[in-house]
Amino acid sequence: MSTAVNLADVARIAGVSPATASRALSDHPHVAPATRARVWQVATDLEYVVSPEASRLAGGSTGRVAVVVPHLSRWFFGSVLEGLESVLRESDLDVLLYRVGDAAERHAFFDKLPARRKVDAVVVVGFSVGDDERRRLERIGVDIVAAGGQIASYPSVRIDDHAAGRQAVDHLIHLGHRRIAMIAANDPGEDAGHPAGRSSAYYAALADAGIGVDDRLVTTVDWGVEQGAEAMSALLGATSPPTAVFAHSDEVALGAVRTVRRAGLRVPEDVSVIGIDDHPLAALTDLSTVGQPVREQGEIAGRMVVAGLRGEEFERAVLVGTRLVIRGSTAPPRRVRRGGRRVDA
Amino acid sequence: MSTAVNLADVARIAGVSPATASRALSDHPHVAPATRARVWQVATDLEYVVSPEASRLAGGSTGRVAVVVPHLSRWFFGSVLEGLESVLRESDLDVLLYRVGDAAERHAFFDKLPARRKVDAVVVVGFSVGDDERRRLERIGVDIVAAGGQIASYPSVRIDDHAAGRQAVDHLIHLGHRRIAMIAANDPGEDAGHPAGRSSAYYAALADAGIGVDDRLVTTVDWGVEQGAEAMSALLGATSPPTAVFAHSDEVALGAVRTVRRAGLRVPEDVSVIGIDDHPLAALTDLSTVGQPVREQGEIAGRMVVAGLRGEEFERAVLVGTRLVIRGSTAPPRRVRRGGRRVDA
C-alpha cells in the first residue's frame, strides 16, 4: 500500500466528491450501487486504506444540511433559501441556517462547523469561500454546493453574469445610446468584489459597438438603493452626463432612478436605466432589467445536495438562463429618434 | 400523591413554562437556581411525581431552535429571521429552519417535530398555531415563542396592530379626509385572517371622528402588490371613490398607488395612500406609512428563547412601538385646503 494515497485521490479518480467517496467506502446506505462499486474499484486499484476516522465521520449521517447566506432580509437570498428549503425538506433533510454577514462571521462558521460534525453538506449562497475554508470542509467529508455563485470546482448553480450583462448593455446600445454609464455593486460582505462578468460584459459590449470607454462613466459602490442613488448623483454632475445607465442590480438601479427624478429629469426620456435581477420591485416600478430565476437556483442546489448525498450522478455546473425584460425605464436617447435623425433637445 | 397533578400544573403554579419546569425537575444545568428551587417546591407541595419520559426528554438538550416561518422571500420574515438568528447564534444555539407555506405544511411540521425531539424551542414567526398543535408541543416540553404575532398566552413580541392602524387612519382624518377606504390584507397561509386590530382601528377612528362607515370603501384581499392594485381598481370604479386609502401593509399600498397613477390620477393630490410596515420600498417610493421595528422583534424573540431555556425571568408579552412616517403619498384632500376653505376641483 502507498501511504501517499488519500481519500481525495480516490475521489478525484473515481469522479466523485470526497464526501461521496467517504460514504461509499463506509458502505453508507444512500450511495448508489454503481458509485459504490466504482469507488471501491479505484480504492482497490490505488491500494487505499480507509482511515478509521474518515469512516466514522462518513457513517454519522446527521440528516442536516447547513445553508450559509450573507443576508436574510434581501429578496435574492430569501428566494434562493425558499427553493432550497423546499427541496431539502422533501428529502427529509433539515436546514441548519447560518447567516454570515461579514468575514469574521464567516471564519467563525468555518471554524466551528467541522469540530461538531453537525451537517452532511454545506450550501453556500451567493458568496465565495477561501481555500483554507474549503480544505477544512473537505477534510471532514462534507459536500459543498454553491448557489448563486461559483466556488472553485464545486457543484454550482448560477447565472452567466457576462451573458446577463451583455443582454442589458446591448439593449441600451441597440436603442442608440453611446454615453452609457455603469454602476457596479460590491457586496460589502464579499471579498471577491462585484460580479466580474457583469463588468466585463460592459466593456465587451462597448468595444463591439465601437464605443470608447469613458472612465468617468464607470463607478463602483456598495450594494444598495442609497448607494445607487449617490452614484447617480455623481454621474449627473459630470460635464457630459450619460444618457443611459447599466446598474449591476435592480435595487441599485432603483436608487439611480430616484436620483434622476429628484434632479428634475425624466426616466426614460432624459436617462434610461436598466438593472439585473427582475426583483419584484422592478415590475412594480416599471424598471427594465435582465431577469434571473432565483427560487429555481435554490431548488437546483437542493437537488445537487440530495444527489450528492446519495452518490448519484448529477450535472455539476448548471447555468440558468437570464432574459431581457423591457419595461418603461429604457428608451432611445432624446437626440436620436428612430430612423437615425438627430433631434437636438 | 395525586394522579391528577401533571407537569403543566406545576409549571403554571410556579409561573414558568412547562419546558422550564421539566428542565428544572430534571436538574438541567441551564436552569437558574432560584427557578429550580421554586419549581421543586411547587412539585413537592403538589406531590408531583416526575414521569421518566418527561425527564428524559427535558434532559436531552439539542442546542437547536426551530424557527417556523410562512415565507422566506418577503422582507418582513427575512428581517425577523435575521434578528433571531443573530441572537440565537450568540448563545450558541443553532437555527433549524422550517418554512410552512400553507396549512398542510404546517400540520406536517407539527406532526413530525415532536416525534424526533430535534429542538429545545420553537419560534413561530407571524402566524397563529392551533390548539392541537400547541398541546403537542407542550407535551414534549418544548418552549414556544411567537414573533410578529401572538399565540395564546405564550411569550410573544409584536406591534399593537390597533395602535398602528389608528396612527395611519388618524393621520388621514387629520388631513381632512372623510371618504377613507381600507384595503385589508389576508395572509393566504393564515387561518386567522388579516390582523384584526388594524381593521378595528379603522372603524374606531372613523367613529371617533363622526364619519359613517361606507361598506363599499372596505375591501379585503390576499396579501400582495397585485392584489392591492386590483382592490384599488374596484375602489376607483365606485360612484363616489375615496380620497384616501389605508392599506394594511406597504406592499398592498404600493399596488394601490400604481393603480391610481395608471388611472391618470395623482398621489397624493387626487388620492392619498398610507400603509403599515416602513418596508424599504416605502422610503424608495415616498410612501407614507406606520413603521414597525422588524429585525428588533426577531432579536427580542431570540432573547426570550435564551432566557426561557435558562429558566430565567423575562417579560412575556412585549409590544414594540410603531411610528407614523409621513412622506409624499399623503396630503389634504383637494377640495379641503388648510384653513377649511373648500376649493372645488
XYZ file of C-alpha atoms in Angstrom:
690
model
C 0.000 0.000 0.000
C 1.138 3.546 -0.760
C 0.925 5.938 2.148
C 0.683 8.823 -0.326
C -2.817 7.855 -1.437
C -5.558 9.693 0.395
C -9.306 9.928 0.156
C -9.152 12.961 -2.121
C -7.121 10.956 -4.648
C -9.662 8.170 -4.647
C -12.493 10.632 -5.036
C -10.843 12.525 -7.864
C -10.052 9.424 -9.868
C -13.489 7.943 -9.255
C -15.038 11.242 -10.317
C -16.972 11.840 -7.098
C -16.664 14.254 -4.191
C -14.513 13.312 -1.201
C -17.723 13.149 0.800
C -19.281 10.628 -1.558
C -16.089 8.601 -1.703
C -16.004 8.519 2.055
C -19.587 7.363 2.274
C -19.109 4.763 -0.424
C -16.153 3.294 1.428
C -18.085 3.131 4.663
C -20.999 1.364 2.952
C -23.360 4.207 3.673
C -26.870 3.127 2.628
C -27.613 6.140 0.429
C -24.793 5.647 -2.064
C -25.868 4.322 -5.457
C -24.564 0.769 -6.037
C -22.713 1.725 -9.243
C -20.990 4.611 -7.478
C -20.038 2.451 -4.552
C -18.585 -0.200 -6.882
C -16.567 2.390 -8.790
C -15.162 3.982 -5.654
C -14.214 0.607 -4.219
C -12.576 -0.334 -7.517
C -10.461 2.829 -7.501
C -9.607 2.388 -3.832
C -8.534 -1.170 -4.502
C -6.504 -0.168 -7.543
C -4.728 2.530 -5.533
C -4.319 0.291 -2.512
C -6.076 2.911 -0.456
C -6.737 2.095 3.175
C -9.781 3.641 4.800
C -8.802 5.555 7.903
C -10.979 4.768 10.909
C -11.631 8.442 11.446
C -12.816 9.108 7.910
C -15.035 6.083 8.089
C -16.579 7.089 11.377
C -17.331 10.578 10.125
C -18.900 9.452 6.912
C -21.051 6.932 8.729
C -22.566 9.522 11.011
C -25.232 10.908 8.765
C -26.864 13.838 10.520
C -29.818 14.393 8.219
C -28.964 18.093 8.236
C -27.648 20.491 5.640
C -26.073 23.820 6.524
C -27.211 26.718 4.399
C -24.887 29.672 4.682
C -26.119 33.051 3.471
C -24.723 36.559 3.796
C -28.165 38.187 4.097
C -31.654 37.121 5.072
C -33.726 40.246 4.552
C -32.826 40.600 0.893
C -35.145 39.161 -1.714
C -32.490 37.279 -3.688
C -31.194 35.326 -0.704
C -34.642 34.686 0.750
C -35.846 33.346 -2.579
C -32.869 31.028 -3.039
C -33.396 29.826 0.522
C -37.084 29.194 -0.151
C -36.252 26.963 -3.129
C -33.519 25.132 -1.232
C -35.633 24.521 1.839
C -38.499 23.064 -0.163
C -36.303 20.528 -1.985
C -34.307 19.502 1.091
C -37.495 19.138 3.133
C -38.930 16.769 0.511
C -35.906 14.545 1.030
C -36.337 14.754 4.796
C -33.206 16.818 5.238
C -33.308 19.600 7.805
C -31.893 23.033 7.091
C -29.482 24.491 9.640
C -29.365 28.172 8.865
C -26.237 30.264 9.232
C -26.080 33.905 8.374
C -22.538 35.109 7.931
C -22.724 38.811 7.257
C -19.027 39.600 7.242
C -15.629 37.976 7.065
C -15.392 37.480 10.844
C -18.715 35.631 10.992
C -17.683 33.548 8.025
C -14.442 32.500 9.669
C -16.295 31.653 12.870
C -18.687 29.477 10.912
C -15.971 27.518 9.162
C -14.002 27.190 12.394
C -16.849 25.779 14.405
C -18.750 23.627 11.981
C -16.306 20.767 11.402
C -15.483 20.297 15.053
C -19.013 19.290 15.845
C -19.884 17.437 12.646
C -23.370 18.846 12.581
C -24.198 18.505 8.919
C -23.770 16.267 5.901
C -23.436 19.065 3.375
C -22.994 22.808 3.134
C -24.724 25.047 0.620
C -23.070 28.424 0.228
C -25.429 31.017 -1.210
C -24.037 33.954 -3.114
C -20.526 34.360 -1.773
C -17.136 32.803 -2.296
C -15.214 30.543 0.069
C -11.488 30.779 0.686
C -9.033 27.955 0.071
C -8.442 27.355 3.774
C -12.139 27.100 4.397
C -12.614 24.671 1.543
C -9.834 22.412 2.753
C -11.394 22.318 6.184
C -14.727 21.142 4.808
C -13.137 18.593 2.513
C -11.158 17.040 5.318
C -14.247 16.067 7.252
C -16.101 14.782 4.226
C -18.810 17.383 3.844
C -20.267 18.026 0.406
C -20.210 21.620 -0.779
C -22.619 23.179 -3.249
C -22.601 26.799 -4.395
C -25.882 28.525 -5.257
C -25.999 31.904 -6.962
C -22.253 31.847 -7.481
C -19.296 29.580 -8.093
C -16.637 28.201 -5.755
C -13.604 26.538 -7.306
C -14.750 23.308 -8.928
C -17.583 22.530 -6.530
C -21.041 21.837 -7.896
C -22.718 25.147 -8.549
C -25.808 26.755 -9.974
C -25.759 30.354 -11.095
C -26.430 32.694 -13.971
C -23.843 33.592 -16.585
C -23.013 37.083 -15.322
C -21.261 38.050 -18.524
C -24.199 36.990 -20.690
C -26.625 38.819 -18.398
C -24.514 41.966 -18.546
C -24.413 41.755 -22.341
C -28.210 41.499 -22.514
C -28.509 44.709 -20.510
C -25.792 46.772 -22.206
C -26.583 45.544 -25.724
C -30.192 46.626 -25.158
C -29.024 50.166 -24.374
C -26.709 50.183 -27.403
C -29.490 48.943 -29.685
C -31.676 51.808 -28.501
C -28.992 54.175 -29.786
C -27.202 55.113 -26.565
C -23.479 55.830 -26.713
C -22.891 57.569 -23.393
C -23.636 54.583 -21.191
C -22.638 54.587 -17.540
C -22.104 51.529 -15.346
C -22.804 51.383 -11.619
C -21.044 48.254 -10.412
C -22.106 46.944 -6.993
C -19.911 45.282 -4.403
C -21.432 43.131 -1.759
C -19.847 44.584 1.397
C -19.596 41.099 2.949
C -17.798 39.697 -0.052
C -14.023 39.610 -0.539
C -14.144 38.968 -4.242
C -15.797 42.252 -5.216
C -18.657 42.732 -7.632
C -19.567 40.081 -10.177
C -16.682 40.421 -12.608
C -18.712 39.029 -15.509
C -21.174 41.910 -15.375
C -18.370 44.434 -15.669
C -16.514 42.560 -18.404
C -19.771 42.452 -20.363
C -19.975 46.248 -20.239
C -16.504 46.687 -21.682
C -17.015 43.966 -24.290
C -20.355 45.379 -25.449
C -18.929 48.889 -25.813
C -15.901 47.553 -27.702
C -18.069 45.517 -30.078
C -20.132 48.637 -30.790
C -17.043 50.770 -31.376
C -17.812 52.963 -28.351
C -14.797 54.205 -26.407
C -14.745 53.755 -22.630
C -15.071 56.946 -20.584
C -13.751 56.164 -17.099
C -15.851 58.966 -15.633
C -18.947 56.920 -16.525
C -17.866 53.861 -14.524
C -18.380 53.781 -10.774
C -18.388 51.066 -8.131
C -20.470 51.277 -4.963
C -21.532 49.007 -2.152
C -24.755 47.203 -2.933
C -27.934 49.128 -2.067
C -30.612 51.589 -3.086
C -28.994 54.547 -1.333
C -25.603 53.776 -2.814
C -27.139 53.614 -6.281
C -28.777 56.972 -5.662
C -25.463 58.551 -4.643
C -23.600 57.073 -7.581
C -26.203 58.562 -9.911
C -25.761 61.986 -8.330
C -22.076 61.865 -9.154
C -22.777 60.738 -12.722
C -25.318 63.537 -13.280
C -22.776 66.057 -12.013
C -20.312 65.157 -14.777
C -19.710 67.680 -17.561
C -21.198 65.283 -20.085
C -23.631 63.042 -18.198
C -24.739 59.642 -19.502
C -27.968 59.113 -21.455
C -28.239 55.564 -20.099
C -27.150 53.643 -17.009
C -26.453 49.954 -16.545
C -26.634 49.010 -12.861
C -25.434 45.646 -11.575
C -28.675 45.030 -9.713
C -32.248 46.266 -9.708
C -32.016 47.761 -6.241
C -29.008 49.849 -7.243
C -30.848 50.789 -10.456
C -33.887 51.964 -8.486
C -31.704 54.255 -6.402
C -30.384 55.694 -9.657
C -33.937 56.214 -10.968
C -34.870 58.092 -7.808
C -31.908 60.462 -8.202
C -32.718 61.134 -11.854
C -36.288 62.080 -10.926
C -35.251 64.180 -7.943
C -32.894 66.059 -10.272
C -35.953 67.071 -12.290
C -35.089 64.760 -15.172
C -37.282 62.061 -16.629
C -36.777 58.308 -16.911
C -36.510 57.183 -19.702
C -36.786 60.411 -21.722
C -33.635 62.005 -20.280
C -31.874 58.962 -18.824
C -32.568 55.278 -19.424
C -31.855 52.897 -16.551
C -31.574 49.099 -16.572
C -30.716 46.639 -13.792
C -30.245 42.904 -13.326
C -32.453 40.502 -11.343
C -36.121 41.150 -12.106
C -36.684 41.819 -8.435
C -40.428 42.121 -7.608
C -39.721 45.847 -7.302
C -38.834 46.012 -10.973
C -42.324 45.076 -12.146
C -43.847 47.444 -9.612
C -41.725 50.396 -10.693
C -41.682 49.616 -14.417
C -37.911 49.037 -14.448
C -36.291 47.360 -17.447
C -33.998 44.565 -16.310
C -32.391 41.227 -17.045
C -34.362 38.623 -15.150
C -32.853 35.620 -13.411
C -34.736 32.649 -11.953
C -33.895 32.857 -8.267
C -36.017 30.354 -6.376
C -35.119 27.842 -9.104
C -31.400 28.230 -8.317
C -32.198 27.214 -4.749
C -34.171 24.209 -5.936
C -31.382 23.069 -8.247
C -28.797 23.450 -5.465
C -31.079 21.390 -3.228
C -31.286 18.626 -5.826
C -27.486 18.676 -6.157
C -27.159 18.163 -2.408
C -29.608 15.275 -2.412
C -27.945 13.624 -5.402
C -24.506 14.114 -3.881
C -25.503 12.553 -0.576
C -26.965 9.575 -2.427
C -23.828 9.207 -4.526
C -25.860 9.734 -7.689
C -24.554 11.416 -10.811
C -25.609 14.993 -11.482
C -24.631 17.916 -13.637
C -22.064 19.759 -11.560
C -22.096 23.195 -13.211
C -25.578 24.436 -14.012
C -26.056 27.820 -15.648
C -29.650 29.024 -15.511
C -30.784 31.325 -18.293
C -31.493 35.015 -17.993
C -33.859 37.076 -20.125
C -34.134 40.716 -21.116
C -37.297 42.268 -19.662
C -38.019 45.566 -21.399
C -40.209 47.902 -19.369
C -40.674 51.638 -19.204
C -37.282 52.744 -17.859
C -35.397 52.368 -21.142
C -35.984 54.181 -24.455
C -33.936 55.687 -27.258
C -31.920 58.758 -26.248
C -33.756 62.026 -26.818
C -31.448 63.262 -29.523
C -31.547 60.103 -31.609
C -35.032 59.134 -32.718
C -35.912 56.063 -34.730
C -34.580 56.303 -38.295
C -31.385 57.898 -37.057
C -32.486 61.519 -37.449
C -30.943 63.711 -34.794
C -33.382 65.948 -32.971
C -31.494 68.279 -30.691
C -33.224 68.951 -27.422
C -49.636 11.572 45.598
C -52.443 12.882 43.449
C -52.594 11.368 39.994
C -54.380 14.482 38.739
C -51.293 16.660 39.071
C -49.301 16.961 35.890
C -46.315 18.927 34.717
C -48.473 21.734 33.324
C -49.984 22.266 36.797
C -46.570 22.519 38.366
C -45.420 24.928 35.682
C -48.489 27.133 35.960
C -48.289 27.433 39.707
C -44.527 28.005 39.644
C -45.035 30.674 36.983
C -42.772 29.069 34.381
C -43.297 27.306 31.076
C -43.824 23.521 31.066
C -40.486 23.247 29.302
C -38.695 25.112 32.054
C -40.493 23.145 34.739
C -39.456 19.940 33.048
C -35.834 21.024 32.872
C -35.845 22.222 36.456
C -37.148 18.867 37.650
C -34.506 17.011 35.679
C -31.721 19.183 37.121
C -30.849 20.575 33.724
C -27.683 22.707 34.112
C -29.064 25.826 32.447
C -31.928 26.465 34.865
C -31.383 29.351 37.264
C -31.025 28.094 40.865
C -33.926 30.233 42.125
C -36.206 28.898 39.397
C -35.201 25.318 40.078
C -35.850 25.765 43.789
C -39.279 27.266 43.161
C -40.316 24.522 40.746
C -39.140 21.815 43.121
C -41.041 23.485 45.971
C -44.254 23.539 43.935
C -43.738 19.951 42.792
C -43.192 18.866 46.389
C -46.235 20.784 47.590
C -48.386 19.182 44.911
C -46.852 15.770 45.435
C -45.983 15.714 41.766
C -44.014 12.726 40.510
C -41.711 13.262 37.568
C -42.516 10.834 34.793
C -39.450 9.080 33.413
C -40.401 10.106 29.893
C -40.719 13.793 30.654
C -37.424 13.689 32.469
C -35.610 12.021 29.608
C -36.973 14.498 27.085
C -36.061 17.538 29.088
C -32.580 16.227 29.715
C -31.783 15.864 26.052
C -30.839 19.397 25.182
C -30.284 19.577 21.456
C -28.764 23.029 21.217
C -31.187 23.749 18.393
C -34.170 26.031 17.995
C -36.772 25.580 15.277
C -37.803 28.755 13.541
C -41.032 28.352 11.638
C -41.936 30.951 9.045
C -44.651 31.103 6.394
C -42.440 32.950 3.880
C -38.737 33.438 3.268
C -38.610 35.782 0.299
C -40.620 38.525 1.979
C -38.777 41.325 3.713
C -40.706 41.166 6.988
C -39.996 37.489 7.612
C -36.392 37.677 6.409
C -35.745 40.602 8.741
C -37.288 38.896 11.774
C -35.238 35.811 10.937
C -32.062 37.881 10.681
C -32.598 39.299 14.172
C -33.467 35.898 15.622
C -30.509 34.139 14.067
C -28.031 36.685 15.363
C -29.225 36.408 18.971
C -29.500 32.616 18.972
C -26.072 32.284 17.358
C -24.541 34.409 20.133
C -25.877 31.890 22.633
C -24.502 29.030 20.573
C -27.942 27.835 19.585
C -28.402 26.590 16.032
C -31.390 27.571 13.943
C -33.319 24.786 12.250
C -35.369 26.497 9.599
C -38.834 25.362 8.605
C -40.908 27.129 6.032
C -44.567 26.212 6.292
C -46.336 27.976 3.464
C -49.795 26.521 3.937
C -51.926 24.597 6.372
C -50.782 21.192 5.072
C -47.114 22.031 5.562
C -47.870 23.406 8.986
C -49.601 20.225 10.055
C -46.723 18.145 8.702
C -44.289 20.230 10.723
C -46.150 19.832 13.973
C -46.709 16.131 13.319
C -43.068 15.351 12.716
C -41.224 17.611 15.083
C -42.101 16.094 18.452
C -41.509 12.523 17.371
C -37.868 13.216 16.791
C -37.191 15.705 19.551
C -34.922 17.750 17.383
C -35.154 21.097 19.128
C -35.364 22.738 22.535
C -37.692 25.531 21.492
C -39.878 26.663 18.639
C -40.218 30.238 17.444
C -43.288 30.821 15.325
C -42.957 33.908 13.142
C -46.044 35.733 12.003
C -48.751 33.125 12.105
C -51.001 31.501 14.644
C -50.874 27.965 15.982
C -53.926 25.801 16.598
C -54.847 24.310 19.967
C -53.981 20.774 18.891
C -50.579 21.883 17.719
C -49.889 23.737 20.935
C -50.806 20.764 23.072
C -48.445 18.597 21.080
C -45.538 20.937 21.704
C -46.344 21.340 25.351
C -46.452 17.628 25.918
C -42.852 17.157 24.903
C -41.606 20.130 26.843
C -40.636 22.490 24.054
C -40.712 26.214 24.700
C -42.788 28.270 22.289
C -42.234 31.914 21.447
C -44.277 33.966 18.986
C -42.601 36.725 16.983
C -44.579 39.232 14.939
C -47.827 37.899 16.345
C -49.426 36.343 19.392
C -50.294 32.743 20.236
C -52.495 32.118 23.244
C -50.527 33.026 26.357
C -47.093 32.119 25.022
C -44.300 34.651 25.217
C -44.637 36.983 22.279
C -43.230 40.089 20.692
C -45.283 42.089 18.240
C -46.664 45.507 17.457
C -50.002 46.753 18.713
C -51.962 46.380 15.476
C -54.804 48.536 16.700
C -52.499 51.384 17.721
C -50.661 51.149 14.389
C -53.920 51.267 12.486
C -55.026 54.304 14.470
C -51.802 56.133 13.641
C -52.469 55.578 9.944
C -56.185 56.366 9.835
C -55.992 59.287 12.279
C -53.321 60.815 10.031
C -55.728 60.688 7.082
C -58.548 62.148 9.183
C -56.331 64.972 10.463
C -55.504 65.834 6.860
C -59.207 66.397 6.325
C -60.212 63.188 4.571
C -63.691 61.791 5.155
C -64.021 59.280 2.316
C -61.343 56.898 3.537
C -61.113 53.390 2.116
C -59.483 50.388 3.786
C -57.742 47.568 1.937
C -57.374 44.781 4.491
C -54.885 42.044 3.639
C -55.155 38.349 4.446
C -52.089 36.202 4.527
C -53.174 33.273 2.304
C -51.308 30.789 4.526
C -53.025 32.026 7.648
C -56.279 30.677 9.078
C -56.947 33.609 11.320
C -57.385 36.193 8.584
C -55.959 39.670 8.482
C -54.696 41.416 11.613
C -57.988 42.214 13.312
C -56.500 45.140 15.225
C -55.760 47.044 12.041
C -59.366 46.754 10.937
C -60.839 47.609 14.309
C -58.647 50.717 14.346
C -60.213 51.861 11.085
C -63.747 51.594 12.459
C -62.809 53.176 15.779
C -61.026 56.114 14.147
C -63.963 56.818 11.842
C -66.413 56.592 14.740
C -64.339 58.953 16.896
C -64.296 61.458 14.028
C -68.024 61.142 13.462
C -67.563 59.655 9.997
C -70.054 56.995 8.950
C -68.790 53.718 7.560
C -69.419 53.125 3.858
C -69.134 49.384 3.267
C -68.260 49.986 -0.368
C -64.988 51.540 0.809
C -63.863 48.443 2.729
C -62.302 45.538 0.869
C -60.241 42.507 1.873
C -57.674 40.902 -0.402
C -54.892 38.364 -0.186
C -51.578 39.959 0.726
C -49.588 41.309 -2.230
C -48.821 44.153 -4.591
C -51.038 42.836 -7.389
C -53.933 42.275 -5.034
C -53.597 45.823 -3.733
C -53.629 47.082 -7.303
C -56.821 45.175 -8.094
C -58.561 46.310 -4.929
C -57.767 49.908 -5.836
C -59.271 49.424 -9.301
C -62.527 48.361 -7.722
C -62.461 51.319 -5.306
C -61.823 53.807 -8.124
C -64.730 52.351 -10.059
C -67.185 53.234 -7.281
C -69.681 56.025 -7.867
C -68.069 58.075 -5.138
C -64.431 56.972 -4.896
C -62.303 57.548 -1.800
C -59.933 60.494 -1.395
C -57.649 58.422 0.834
C -56.754 54.766 1.286
C -55.479 52.931 4.348
C -53.786 49.644 3.334
C -52.858 47.002 5.897
C -49.318 46.760 4.539
C -46.913 48.792 2.446
C -46.776 46.268 -0.355
C -50.565 46.341 -0.713
C -50.417 50.147 -0.543
C -47.859 50.274 -3.344
C -50.129 48.225 -5.578
C -52.867 50.767 -4.849
C -50.531 53.661 -5.715
C -49.699 52.045 -9.033
C -53.392 51.719 -9.935
C -54.108 55.338 -9.011
C -51.309 56.510 -11.311
C -52.281 54.170 -14.141
C -55.801 55.593 -13.902
C -54.322 59.009 -14.715
C -54.812 60.290 -11.179
C -52.151 61.715 -8.911
C -50.880 60.575 -5.498
C -51.408 62.418 -3.179
C -53.297 65.220 -4.999
C -56.219 63.022 -6.050
C -55.843 60.073 -3.696
C -53.710 59.784 -0.536
C -52.350 56.322 0.282
C -50.807 55.056 3.537
C -49.562 51.608 4.508
C -48.079 49.854 7.540
C -44.518 48.495 7.941
C -41.997 51.024 6.655
C -40.761 48.432 4.210
C -37.541 49.581 2.439
C -39.785 50.122 -0.568
C -41.683 52.817 1.276
C -38.676 55.127 1.563
C -37.766 54.435 -2.033
C -41.220 55.249 -3.355
C -42.004 58.087 -0.944
C -44.881 56.200 0.678
C -46.333 57.444 3.969
C -46.596 54.590 6.425
C -46.587 53.433 10.035
C -43.172 51.970 10.703
C -42.510 48.919 12.834
C -39.104 47.682 14.052
C -38.823 44.276 12.414
C -35.332 42.930 12.956
C -35.716 44.007 16.581
C -38.755 41.754 17.005
C -36.579 38.837 15.936
C -33.885 39.825 18.402
C -36.362 40.104 21.262
C -37.868 36.702 20.411
C -34.347 35.267 20.389
C -33.645 36.684 23.847
C -36.939 35.222 25.097
C -35.874 31.793 23.855
C -32.479 32.053 25.533
C -33.982 33.270 28.808
C -36.630 30.548 28.704
C -34.103 27.780 28.142
C -32.037 29.091 31.048
C -35.091 29.263 33.270
C -34.590 32.988 33.734
C -37.359 35.508 34.206
C -38.338 37.646 31.229
C -41.158 39.882 30.102
C -43.551 37.542 28.364
C -45.614 39.979 26.281
C -43.533 42.636 24.583
C -45.187 45.250 22.410
C -42.707 47.170 20.261
C -43.637 50.697 19.311
C -44.705 51.916 15.902
C -44.323 55.409 14.482
C -46.092 57.467 11.846
C -43.757 58.200 8.920
C -45.208 60.981 6.785
C -43.883 61.016 3.261
C -45.188 62.238 -0.075
C -48.137 59.890 -0.602
C -50.491 61.621 1.820
C -51.818 65.208 1.701
C -55.061 67.061 2.402
C -57.885 66.203 0.003
C -58.050 68.516 -2.999
C -61.336 70.076 -2.044
C -60.387 70.868 1.523
C -57.356 73.106 1.823
C -55.771 74.261 5.053
C -57.999 76.630 6.968
C -61.076 74.668 5.994
C -61.967 76.632 2.867
C -63.484 74.383 0.261
C -61.978 74.663 -3.199
C -63.960 72.615 -5.682
C -61.837 70.866 -8.303
